[in-house]
Amino acid sequence: MTIQQVLLLLLLWMWLPHPCHTEMLFRRTPDLRPKSFGGRALGNDGKAIHRQKRGWMWNQFFLLEEYTGSDYQYVGKLHSDQDKGDGSLKYILSGDGAGTLFIIDEKTGDIHATRRIDREEKAFYTLRAQAINRRTLRPVEPESEFVIKIHDINDNEPTFPEEIYTASVPEMSVVGTSVVQVTATDADDPSYGNSARIIYSILQGQPYFSVEPETGIIRTALPNMNRENREQYQVVIQAKDMGGQMGGLSGTTTVNITLTDVNDNPPRFPQSTIHLRIPESSPVGTAIGSVKATDADTGKNAEVEYRIIDGDGTDMFDIVTQKDTQEGIITVRKPLDYEARRLYTLKVEAENTHVDPRFYYLGPFKDTAIVKISVEDVDEPPVFSRSSYLFEVHEDIELGTIIGTVMARDPDSASSPIRFSLDRHTDLDRIFNIHSGNGSIYTSKPLDREISQWHNLSVIAAEISNPKDTTRVPVYVRILDVNDNAPQFAVFYDTFVCENARAGQLIQTISAVDKDDPLGGQKFFFSLAAVNPNFTVQDNEDNTARILTRRNGFSRHEISTYLLPVVISDNDYPIQSSTGTLTIRVCACDSRGNMQSCSAEALLLPAGLSTGALVAILLCIIILLVIVVLFAALKRQRKKEPLILSKEDIRDNIVSYNDEGGGEEDTQAFDIGTLRNPAAIEDKKLRRDIIPETLFVPRRTPSAPDNTDVRDFINQRLKEHDTDPSAPPYDSLATYAYEGNDSIAESLSSLESGTTEGDQNYDYLREWGPRFNKLAEMYGGGESDKDTS
């Protein structure tokens, strides 16, 4: 080895961390000024460059986390070669945590950590150091950057993201089948030691399951684990750091593993023979009972299909699989008869619908059972020989004729006698009857095909020993036609002949109808009952005929109407015929044969008004009625009586009212309570007997004393009304509850007087005193005026 190689190795050894070496050269942060190195070299300008000696020396800066001592934790020492130990230099620290987390002794350069550090919060800190002259405060060394790296310790246990895992694996799985993978994490430094190296192990769940130490994959450890034996398993997995060595931290999690079902169990009937009973009267489709094969599997693996594979009742019964209950429902396919057969044997098979080929070796996935069905005897109703009967009979048969017979028997071994009857709801007219003993149906009223061609009857058969148990059968009676109706005119014919008609002229085409319905169809013949000199009938041989004239010219003044008897006969046996009479009117026609008038009186009648004229007249009448009604309404409104009848009635402000006062009972014109209790007088209210045109603000007047006399109160009110500017310029009469003492003049009202105003004598007013002089002059003067006039 050469000297250069030895020096290079020595230099590398000095740079590498070493536990026994406490100081090392420090790499300063690069600056912009050129650096000098020891030795000589030529620069760009050709001058020699001298290498300067590195100035910083310091300890190796590594710090363990989670320091638990009471003193500050020592980190390292910064030292400059210019430090003579006389305290002239000052060390300054800046960067991450400087002054708080890390402090430096300004004189010695020792760095301490002030509190416990957690590497999981921050793995390293970058700081900057500088040495300055304490007197001049000038840096003696350029600022340099260094890193304090936090060494990890194993202070975090592995953790799982979930406390409980849920997983499943099919039953009967082979050994090593993967179930689920669980993964734990460790917050420690994975690049430093084994603090974050996790090893998995199983604490609970053996020998059924195992876990891979490195990956945490849980696998099955036993073959053929059967869900039907045990379905749920709880496995506890431990994750331990430090490679699983002693002293490592650990964490656990729980994995709940469920074995899912596979079709590894065939269906099995709990009994090899099943007994069922069914009454013979059960209708088709009745459920007899159910069979069920049990299957230890679940879900679709337990679905079973049932079918009848053998037996002597395969054509008499069916089996249907009930999906929700997995039962086989046996139903009646054909009617049962106790007397014909009392016991049936069926072989029923139950088979899984979803078979897993992996488990064919476990045997056939189906099972069979014998089902024995016993038919029970019941008292059955009578049974008719047919499901329905059809009888045909002519409509002209005599009363009491038998049209047919129904037959029924008792299917039971007792063979009880049968009684027949008709359901009268199907024969409301009681046209038919039935013999109760032998079932013969006969007529009780005449038949008429033209009224009803079909009769739908219902015959009831019941055992005499048990009349409540009955059977019904429909009986259809068709009434056959007999030629018993004569043909008639098809419609009513309104026939006329023109006065100017010529001989051989067609005036009407007639046809006929017949209620009968012969097999060969309808065929009618038309002829006259007697020879007629005016008209004749010509048969068209198609069930129609033409009416023709036999002479020229007809006169409605001579004969206005002709009656023509026409004989209509059919072609059936016996031949039926009838005579229909045509009424032929003689009418006036135009040159084209259109009828104008058929009555002789019509020539004398004037032409009537047209419809338009009648409508116009009606409208005029309605308009006149409306005008009259409006005029009457306006006139009635003008006659409305005014408040003052005439100028003569204006006499010293005396007002005449149409309404009559109510006397003491009238509480609307005046508040009686104020008279009875003067102290309760409120603010002045507006007068209620008149409506002033202009409303003034009411004046508040002092209330009368409590001990005042009612007479003084009235006088005070009267004075207020006289001076009230809102009152009309005339006196008003108000009714008060206080009437005062009796008056010698008695009542002044004329309402009770039976005489008119002209019959009154007012001279007595002068005798009442000076207060009534004005009234005496008014009424007395009126009389004098009348006399003078």
mmCIF file of C-alpha atoms in Angstrom, residues 24-287:
data_model
loop_
_atom_site.group_PDB
_atom_site.id
_atom_site.type_symbol
_atom_site.label_atom_id
_atom_site.label_comp_id
_atom_site.label_asym_id
_atom_site.label_seq_id
_atom_site.Cartn_x
_atom_site.Cartn_y
_atom_site.Cartn_z
ATOM 1 C CA MET A 24 -13.443 16.764 14.017
ATOM 2 C CA LEU A 25 -12.960 19.315 11.329
ATOM 3 C CA PHE A 26 -16.109 21.253 10.503
ATOM 4 C CA ARG A 27 -17.330 22.042 7.004
ATOM 5 C CA ARG A 28 -18.303 25.639 6.769
ATOM 6 C CA THR A 29 -21.213 26.818 4.639
ATOM 7 C CA PRO A 30 -20.029 27.969 1.228
ATOM 8 C CA ASP A 31 -19.547 31.670 0.747
ATOM 9 C CA LEU A 32 -19.009 33.837 -2.299
ATOM 10 C CA ARG A 33 -15.438 34.821 -1.587
ATOM 11 C CA PRO A 34 -12.639 32.555 -2.879
ATOM 12 C CA LYS A 35 -11.235 30.084 -0.428
ATOM 13 C CA SER A 36 -7.527 29.436 0.024
ATOM 14 C CA PHE A 37 -6.014 26.068 0.551
ATOM 15 C CA GLY A 38 -2.694 24.857 1.952
ATOM 16 C CA GLY A 39 -0.016 24.284 -0.662
ATOM 17 C CA ARG A 40 0.572 26.195 -3.777
ATOM 18 C CA ALA A 41 -1.360 26.373 -6.955
ATOM 19 C CA LEU A 42 -1.616 28.744 -9.839
ATOM 20 C CA GLY A 43 -4.757 30.841 -10.197
ATOM 21 C CA ASN A 44 -6.227 32.286 -13.294
ATOM 22 C CA ASP A 45 -4.000 35.296 -12.992
ATOM 23 C CA GLY A 46 -0.901 33.158 -12.568
ATOM 24 C CA LYS A 47 -0.379 34.125 -8.897
ATOM 25 C CA ALA A 48 0.250 31.574 -6.226
ATOM 26 C CA ILE A 49 -2.768 30.666 -3.996
ATOM 27 C CA HIS A 50 -2.066 29.664 -0.361
ATOM 28 C CA ARG A 51 -4.339 27.201 1.457
ATOM 29 C CA GLN A 52 -5.779 28.631 4.721
ATOM 30 C CA LYS A 53 -6.109 26.521 7.828
ATOM 31 C CA ARG A 54 -9.668 25.500 8.697
ATOM 32 C CA GLY A 55 -10.789 27.471 11.779
ATOM 33 C CA TRP A 56 -13.806 25.506 13.264
ATOM 34 C CA MET A 57 -13.472 22.362 15.374
ATOM 35 C CA TRP A 58 -16.457 20.760 17.165
ATOM 36 C CA ASN A 59 -17.777 17.529 18.621
ATOM 37 C CA GLN A 60 -19.903 15.042 16.790
ATOM 38 C CA PHE A 61 -23.553 16.291 17.008
ATOM 39 C CA PHE A 62 -25.937 13.368 17.576
ATOM 40 C CA LEU A 63 -28.677 13.421 20.181
ATOM 41 C CA LEU A 64 -30.755 10.631 21.615
ATOM 42 C CA GLU A 65 -34.480 11.208 21.872
ATOM 43 C CA GLU A 66 -36.628 10.907 24.986
ATOM 44 C CA TYR A 67 -33.904 12.088 27.433
ATOM 45 C CA THR A 68 -35.179 11.612 30.996
ATOM 46 C CA GLY A 69 -32.424 13.293 33.050
ATOM 47 C CA SER A 70 -33.017 16.290 35.312
ATOM 48 C CA ASP A 71 -30.225 18.455 33.772
ATOM 49 C CA TYR A 72 -30.036 19.842 30.305
ATOM 50 C CA GLN A 73 -28.934 17.235 27.781
ATOM 51 C CA TYR A 74 -25.442 17.874 26.420
ATOM 52 C CA VAL A 75 -25.350 17.992 22.618
ATOM 53 C CA GLY A 76 -21.758 18.979 21.709
ATOM 54 C CA LYS A 77 -19.143 21.718 21.653
ATOM 55 C CA LEU A 78 -18.270 24.393 19.115
ATOM 56 C CA HIS A 79 -14.623 25.543 19.157
ATOM 57 C CA SER A 80 -12.597 27.870 16.998
ATOM 58 C CA ASP A 81 -8.778 27.633 16.725
ATOM 59 C CA GLN A 82 -8.692 31.383 17.262
ATOM 60 C CA ASP A 83 -10.196 30.939 20.687
ATOM 61 C CA LYS A 84 -7.285 31.600 23.092
ATOM 62 C CA GLY A 85 -9.395 30.816 26.122
ATOM 63 C CA ASP A 86 -9.312 34.436 27.337
ATOM 64 C CA GLY A 87 -13.028 35.015 26.725
ATOM 65 C CA SER A 88 -12.501 37.419 23.849
ATOM 66 C CA LEU A 89 -14.702 35.352 21.547
ATOM 67 C CA LYS A 90 -18.461 35.009 21.700
ATOM 68 C CA TYR A 91 -20.300 32.046 20.193
ATOM 69 C CA ILE A 92 -23.708 32.713 18.608
ATOM 70 C CA LEU A 93 -26.278 30.007 17.638
ATOM 71 C CA SER A 94 -29.217 30.481 15.238
ATOM 72 C CA GLY A 95 -31.604 28.286 13.267
ATOM 73 C CA ASP A 96 -34.159 25.595 14.264
ATOM 74 C CA GLY A 97 -34.874 25.779 17.979
ATOM 75 C CA ALA A 98 -31.951 28.118 18.705
ATOM 76 C CA GLY A 99 -32.483 29.910 22.003
ATOM 77 C CA THR A 100 -35.465 27.775 22.978
ATOM 78 C CA LEU A 101 -34.797 24.139 22.341
ATOM 79 C CA PHE A 102 -31.004 24.527 21.959
ATOM 80 C CA ILE A 103 -28.854 26.932 23.903
ATOM 81 C CA ILE A 104 -25.094 27.633 23.623
ATOM 82 C CA ASP A 105 -22.564 28.828 26.141
ATOM 83 C CA GLU A 106 -21.256 32.073 24.648
ATOM 84 C CA LYS A 107 -17.814 31.553 26.171
ATOM 85 C CA THR A 108 -17.175 27.807 25.809
ATOM 86 C CA GLY A 109 -19.394 26.954 22.818
ATOM 87 C CA ASP A 110 -21.108 24.069 24.625
ATOM 88 C CA ILE A 111 -24.591 23.259 23.200
ATOM 89 C CA HIS A 112 -27.362 21.827 25.412
ATOM 90 C CA ALA A 113 -30.941 20.715 24.753
ATOM 91 C CA THR A 114 -33.411 22.270 27.179
ATOM 92 C CA ARG A 115 -36.111 19.621 27.002
ATOM 93 C CA ARG A 116 -36.855 16.090 25.904
ATOM 94 C CA ILE A 117 -36.936 15.612 22.118
ATOM 95 C CA ASP A 118 -39.155 13.212 20.207
ATOM 96 C CA ARG A 119 -37.713 11.988 16.948
ATOM 97 C CA GLU A 120 -41.182 11.114 15.668
ATOM 98 C CA GLU A 121 -42.004 14.817 15.771
ATOM 99 C CA LYS A 122 -38.798 15.963 14.045
ATOM 100 C CA ALA A 123 -35.812 13.828 13.012
ATOM 101 C CA PHE A 124 -33.113 16.554 12.657
ATOM 102 C CA TYR A 125 -32.532 20.251 13.267
ATOM 103 C CA THR A 126 -30.491 22.595 11.047
ATOM 104 C CA LEU A 127 -28.624 25.353 12.871
ATOM 105 C CA ARG A 128 -26.009 28.005 12.090
ATOM 106 C CA ALA A 129 -23.017 28.942 14.283
ATOM 107 C CA GLN A 130 -20.746 31.984 14.320
ATOM 108 C CA ALA A 131 -17.872 33.246 16.449
ATOM 109 C CA ILE A 132 -17.460 37.013 16.898
ATOM 110 C CA ASN A 133 -15.033 39.225 18.756
ATOM 111 C CA ARG A 134 -16.684 40.270 21.967
ATOM 112 C CA ARG A 135 -15.108 43.759 21.913
ATOM 113 C CA THR A 136 -15.441 44.636 18.257
ATOM 114 C CA LEU A 137 -18.493 42.416 17.568
ATOM 115 C CA ARG A 138 -16.877 41.457 14.312
ATOM 116 C CA PRO A 139 -17.016 37.834 13.164
ATOM 117 C CA VAL A 140 -13.737 36.035 13.401
ATOM 118 C CA GLU A 141 -15.155 33.115 11.500
ATOM 119 C CA PRO A 142 -17.778 33.068 8.769
ATOM 120 C CA GLU A 143 -21.214 31.682 9.705
ATOM 121 C CA SER A 144 -21.328 27.912 9.274
ATOM 122 C CA GLU A 145 -24.298 25.502 9.092
ATOM 123 C CA PHE A 146 -24.525 22.194 10.886
ATOM 124 C CA VAL A 147 -27.186 19.547 11.618
ATOM 125 C CA ILE A 148 -28.163 17.955 14.881
ATOM 126 C CA LYS A 149 -29.592 14.541 14.097
ATOM 127 C CA ILE A 150 -31.893 12.847 16.608
ATOM 128 C CA HIS A 151 -31.016 9.257 17.231
ATOM 129 C CA ASP A 152 -34.076 7.002 17.476
ATOM 130 C CA ILE A 153 -34.888 4.769 20.413
ATOM 131 C CA ASN A 154 -37.597 2.157 20.514
ATOM 132 C CA ASP A 155 -40.318 4.199 22.185
ATOM 133 C CA ASN A 156 -43.316 3.406 19.923
ATOM 134 C CA GLU A 157 -45.166 0.128 19.830
ATOM 135 C CA PRO A 158 -46.639 -1.216 16.596
ATOM 136 C CA THR A 159 -50.297 -0.240 16.042
ATOM 137 C CA PHE A 160 -52.997 -1.637 13.799
ATOM 138 C CA PRO A 161 -55.308 0.738 11.894
ATOM 139 C CA GLU A 162 -58.355 -1.197 13.194
ATOM 140 C CA GLU A 163 -58.982 -2.737 16.566
ATOM 141 C CA ILE A 164 -61.240 -5.470 15.159
ATOM 142 C CA TYR A 165 -61.087 -7.009 11.701
ATOM 143 C CA THR A 166 -63.828 -9.045 10.096
ATOM 144 C CA ALA A 167 -63.009 -11.704 7.535
ATOM 145 C CA SER A 168 -64.478 -14.843 6.054
ATOM 146 C CA VAL A 169 -63.235 -17.991 4.381
ATOM 147 C CA PRO A 170 -65.192 -20.834 2.775
ATOM 148 C CA GLU A 171 -65.582 -23.931 4.843
ATOM 149 C CA MET A 172 -63.757 -27.091 3.777
ATOM 150 C CA SER A 173 -60.883 -24.944 2.467
ATOM 151 C CA VAL A 174 -57.452 -26.533 2.042
ATOM 152 C CA VAL A 175 -54.630 -25.746 4.446
ATOM 153 C CA GLY A 176 -52.901 -22.470 3.637
ATOM 154 C CA THR A 177 -55.936 -20.732 2.168
ATOM 155 C CA SER A 178 -55.472 -17.006 2.601
ATOM 156 C CA VAL A 179 -58.069 -15.397 4.862
ATOM 157 C CA VAL A 180 -57.010 -11.779 5.364
ATOM 158 C CA GLN A 181 -53.861 -9.686 5.759
ATOM 159 C CA VAL A 182 -53.353 -7.392 8.733
ATOM 160 C CA THR A 183 -50.657 -4.727 8.733
ATOM 161 C CA ALA A 184 -49.252 -2.804 11.687
ATOM 162 C CA THR A 185 -47.207 0.386 11.581
ATOM 163 C CA ASP A 186 -44.379 1.604 13.882
ATOM 164 C CA ALA A 187 -43.560 5.289 14.269
ATOM 165 C CA ASP A 188 -39.879 4.557 15.038
ATOM 166 C CA ASP A 189 -37.101 5.073 12.495
ATOM 167 C CA PRO A 190 -36.995 2.072 10.162
ATOM 168 C CA SER A 191 -33.474 3.015 8.974
ATOM 169 C CA TYR A 192 -31.947 2.894 12.417
ATOM 170 C CA GLY A 193 -31.691 -0.418 14.165
ATOM 171 C CA ASN A 194 -34.641 -2.796 14.578
ATOM 172 C CA SER A 195 -36.998 -0.392 16.299
ATOM 173 C CA ALA A 196 -39.432 -0.467 13.387
ATOM 174 C CA ARG A 197 -38.944 -4.032 12.263
ATOM 175 C CA ILE A 198 -42.267 -5.826 12.975
ATOM 176 C CA ILE A 199 -42.821 -9.540 13.346
ATOM 177 C CA TYR A 200 -46.386 -10.991 13.476
ATOM 178 C CA SER A 201 -47.478 -13.896 15.617
ATOM 179 C CA ILE A 202 -50.779 -15.478 16.601
ATOM 180 C CA LEU A 203 -51.815 -15.397 20.230
ATOM 181 C CA GLN A 204 -55.293 -16.913 19.886
ATOM 182 C CA GLY A 205 -56.850 -18.988 17.131
ATOM 183 C CA GLN A 206 -54.537 -21.958 16.914
ATOM 184 C CA PRO A 207 -54.543 -24.622 15.606
ATOM 185 C CA TYR A 208 -57.180 -23.430 13.163
ATOM 186 C CA PHE A 209 -55.280 -20.501 11.692
ATOM 187 C CA SER A 210 -51.699 -19.288 11.276
ATOM 188 C CA VAL A 211 -50.069 -15.989 10.368
ATOM 189 C CA GLU A 212 -47.015 -15.227 8.255
ATOM 190 C CA PRO A 213 -44.440 -13.438 10.508
ATOM 191 C CA GLU A 214 -43.215 -10.987 7.895
ATOM 192 C CA THR A 215 -46.410 -10.174 5.948
ATOM 193 C CA GLY A 216 -49.224 -10.617 8.481
ATOM 194 C CA ILE A 217 -51.263 -12.827 6.134
ATOM 195 C CA ILE A 218 -53.615 -15.110 8.058
ATOM 196 C CA ARG A 219 -54.093 -18.553 6.558
ATOM 197 C CA THR A 220 -56.061 -21.674 7.419
ATOM 198 C CA ALA A 221 -54.075 -24.241 9.387
ATOM 199 C CA LEU A 222 -56.500 -27.192 9.536
ATOM 200 C CA PRO A 223 -58.097 -29.034 6.606
ATOM 201 C CA ASN A 224 -61.867 -29.527 6.160
ATOM 202 C CA MET A 225 -63.072 -27.053 8.743
ATOM 203 C CA ASN A 226 -66.849 -27.568 8.783
ATOM 204 C CA ARG A 227 -69.186 -24.627 9.198
ATOM 205 C CA GLU A 228 -71.910 -26.905 10.488
ATOM 206 C CA ASN A 229 -69.651 -27.800 13.438
ATOM 207 C CA ARG A 230 -68.347 -24.295 14.148
ATOM 208 C CA GLU A 231 -68.967 -21.120 12.233
ATOM 209 C CA GLN A 232 -67.246 -18.291 14.138
ATOM 210 C CA TYR A 233 -63.582 -17.994 15.144
ATOM 211 C CA GLN A 234 -61.767 -15.239 16.990
ATOM 212 C CA VAL A 235 -58.075 -14.821 16.200
ATOM 213 C CA VAL A 236 -55.738 -12.479 18.108
ATOM 214 C CA ILE A 237 -52.658 -11.289 16.155
ATOM 215 C CA GLN A 238 -49.631 -9.700 17.818
ATOM 216 C CA ALA A 239 -47.244 -7.323 16.035
ATOM 217 C CA LYS A 240 -43.864 -6.916 17.837
ATOM 218 C CA ASP A 241 -40.974 -4.656 16.884
ATOM 219 C CA MET A 242 -37.236 -5.239 17.395
ATOM 220 C CA GLY A 243 -37.632 -8.166 15.034
ATOM 221 C CA GLY A 244 -39.668 -9.981 17.621
ATOM 222 C CA GLN A 245 -36.774 -10.099 20.077
ATOM 223 C CA MET A 246 -37.197 -9.858 23.798
ATOM 224 C CA GLY A 247 -37.671 -6.297 24.948
ATOM 225 C CA GLY A 248 -39.491 -5.198 21.843
ATOM 226 C CA LEU A 249 -42.804 -3.358 22.036
ATOM 227 C CA SER A 250 -45.947 -5.032 20.723
ATOM 228 C CA GLY A 251 -49.558 -4.344 19.769
ATOM 229 C CA THR A 252 -52.473 -6.678 19.149
ATOM 230 C CA THR A 253 -55.638 -6.785 17.103
ATOM 231 C CA THR A 254 -58.629 -9.112 16.926
ATOM 232 C CA VAL A 255 -59.796 -10.783 13.723
ATOM 233 C CA ASN A 256 -63.305 -12.312 13.686
ATOM 234 C CA ILE A 257 -63.319 -15.005 11.028
ATOM 235 C CA THR A 258 -66.550 -16.557 9.731
ATOM 236 C CA LEU A 259 -66.686 -19.793 7.780
ATOM 237 C CA THR A 260 -68.981 -19.264 4.809
ATOM 238 C CA ASP A 261 -71.221 -22.050 3.628
ATOM 239 C CA VAL A 262 -70.611 -24.363 0.695
ATOM 240 C CA ASN A 263 -72.918 -27.096 -0.508
ATOM 241 C CA ASP A 264 -71.290 -30.009 1.244
ATOM 242 C CA ASN A 265 -74.441 -31.523 2.817
ATOM 243 C CA PRO A 266 -77.197 -33.352 0.903
ATOM 244 C CA PRO A 267 -80.868 -32.939 1.861
ATOM 245 C CA ARG A 268 -82.311 -35.553 4.203
ATOM 246 C CA PHE A 269 -85.906 -36.460 5.005
ATOM 247 C CA PRO A 270 -86.371 -36.805 8.770
ATOM 248 C CA GLN A 271 -88.699 -39.792 8.139
ATOM 249 C CA SER A 272 -88.610 -42.422 5.473
ATOM 250 C CA THR A 273 -92.398 -42.792 5.430
ATOM 251 C CA ILE A 274 -94.895 -39.940 5.691
ATOM 252 C CA HIS A 275 -98.661 -40.449 6.236
ATOM 253 C CA LEU A 276 -101.266 -37.938 5.034
ATOM 254 C CA ARG A 277 -105.085 -37.913 5.012
ATOM 255 C CA ILE A 278 -107.517 -36.172 2.685
ATOM 256 C CA PRO A 279 -111.348 -36.190 2.542
ATOM 257 C CA GLU A 280 -112.716 -37.470 -0.717
ATOM 258 C CA SER A 281 -114.783 -34.314 -1.128
ATOM 259 C CA SER A 282 -111.706 -32.110 -1.435
ATOM 260 C CA PRO A 283 -111.784 -30.188 -4.706
ATOM 261 C CA VAL A 284 -108.992 -30.203 -7.249
ATOM 262 C CA GLY A 285 -106.081 -28.032 -6.121
ATOM 263 C CA THR A 286 -106.597 -28.645 -2.406
ATOM 264 C CA ALA A 287 -103.353 -28.874 -0.427
#
